[in-house]
């Protein structure tokens, strides 16, 4: 069977050269970086190299500003809670957008139970945050602004630089979640005005088990993990040396290959979207069109009259790995909060899947995906009462309204006796 | 990579990939369409009933894999039953016949039960005389 991985947003395979670089650090150079003998000193050197590789990737002022954690979630928890607790005397208010990653939203919600408050800035229908809305949300108690560089769900690139200017002007710590962009878009923390920035190397062909948090001296943070004085006392715990070494190399390669990877994925992204929109009726791209406002790797799609989990399963049965933001695939049975925030009609959110490209996907694979997806959509529509009701004029299309029939949501509310969320 | 890793067990996958009784019945004797309040999915079951017996059952589903498999299995199970028997149908039968569903997906089988009951209700509205049959059977 074909094997087409289109879920690079979730993770990527480790590069062979990265894996090779990691190997000696399991059995040969197995030392603990806190030890004072040669074994410890050897791996301490390796850590220093990785710190430099990461500093270079994001143009950090100093490698000393790079902290290693266990993954992206730990990095964002440390950024949000670390800044909040360090600035308790100054204020208790946090500004974020409503489309942040769950690790940030949940961290802020946790802090709210401890007496902090927050304002969630709204996004427009393509997921853009307006810098002026961020400014308007600030109070004299605001201690932190959190935004993402690229949306993890719909691929919107945010105006981080403009938001960074506002933060600098007001002297408020500025944290950028670069989980969905690191390794795929140029990042310059200095021109962004970011005081903190986090990402995970496993999203760009590094290993899992390591996360990165950049933090410059302008932002104070307190440690969330207590114990030894690893990572300058900001994050206690023995460093995952093999992962950090591999991740550092993955960062270096990502930086070297960045323009090639962007060009390659952008070409495929266009080919995929053009193929799908030509061949599948009633399909919508969520988030900005491919171009300067959208990351080159992802397409977040809604196919009308069919549900996303069914699409995902049939893709999987055809060897194509994708993700979905439909309520049916979520453990809480809620549609993705990002799709809700952009005001996507519930029927379209239910029909959601996310395809994310990587450096090894090919044009030929993209053509196979288009061809297969046409069949999948046909097949599920053949099973869907909504498709049939649309043909008969009972319900209308949201994407291309015909003016006949009621909306899907009204219909669903009518028969379930309850409004869809 | 092995193809043996699937989201659901083999029976569920089989009913999802090869759904039984998918479609509509022309001039059906009873049609039920219901929506799941939990997730927003929709299921429709059509029945052909003759002499108080379900001769044919068909489904259409806008929903997850487990909802499609549940409606496929439910229509399989109720064919040949009397209306009175079908009124006693429970989603647990679907879950058991499918060899189990993940806990978060049990509501999909409830949707199948509800769609079936809605179809039976539609039938008894159209055929009030059937209520007498029902009494006869349950008595
Ligand atoms: S019917 Fe929606 S999750 Fe199964």
PDB file of C-alpha atoms in Angstrom, chain B residues 2-3 5 32 35 39 42 49 51 69 74 80 82 98 102 127 130 136 138:
ATOM      1  CA  UNK B   2       1.822  -2.616   9.258  1.00  0.00           C
ATOM      2  CA  UNK B   3      -1.759  -2.009   8.288  1.00  0.00           C
ATOM      3  CA  UNK B   5      -3.035  -0.513  13.431  1.00  0.00           C
ATOM      4  CA  UNK B  32     -36.249   8.477  11.276  1.00  0.00           C
ATOM      5  CA  UNK B  35     -28.898  14.306  15.382  1.00  0.00           C
ATOM      6  CA  UNK B  39     -21.034  15.931  18.519  1.00  0.00           C
ATOM      7  CA  UNK B  42     -26.754  12.980  11.896  1.00  0.00           C
ATOM      8  CA  UNK B  49     -42.437  -3.024   7.283  1.00  0.00           C
ATOM      9  CA  UNK B  51     -47.282  -7.531   8.497  1.00  0.00           C
ATOM     10  CA  UNK B  69     -20.456   1.168  11.687  1.00  0.00           C
ATOM     11  CA  UNK B  74     -28.125  -1.757  13.742  1.00  0.00           C
ATOM     12  CA  UNK B  80     -36.606  -9.620  10.384  1.00  0.00           C
ATOM     13  CA  UNK B  82     -41.299  -7.413  14.569  1.00  0.00           C
ATOM     14  CA  UNK B  98     -19.470  -4.671  17.102  1.00  0.00           C
ATOM     15  CA  UNK B 102     -14.310   3.197  22.735  1.00  0.00           C
ATOM     16  CA  UNK B 127     -50.064   3.289  10.498  1.00  0.00           C
ATOM     17  CA  UNK B 130     -50.041  -1.056  13.936  1.00  0.00           C
ATOM     18  CA  UNK B 136     -51.137  -8.047  20.498  1.00  0.00           C
ATOM     19  CA  UNK B 138     -46.487  -7.477  23.766  1.00  0.00           C
TER      20      UNK B 138
END
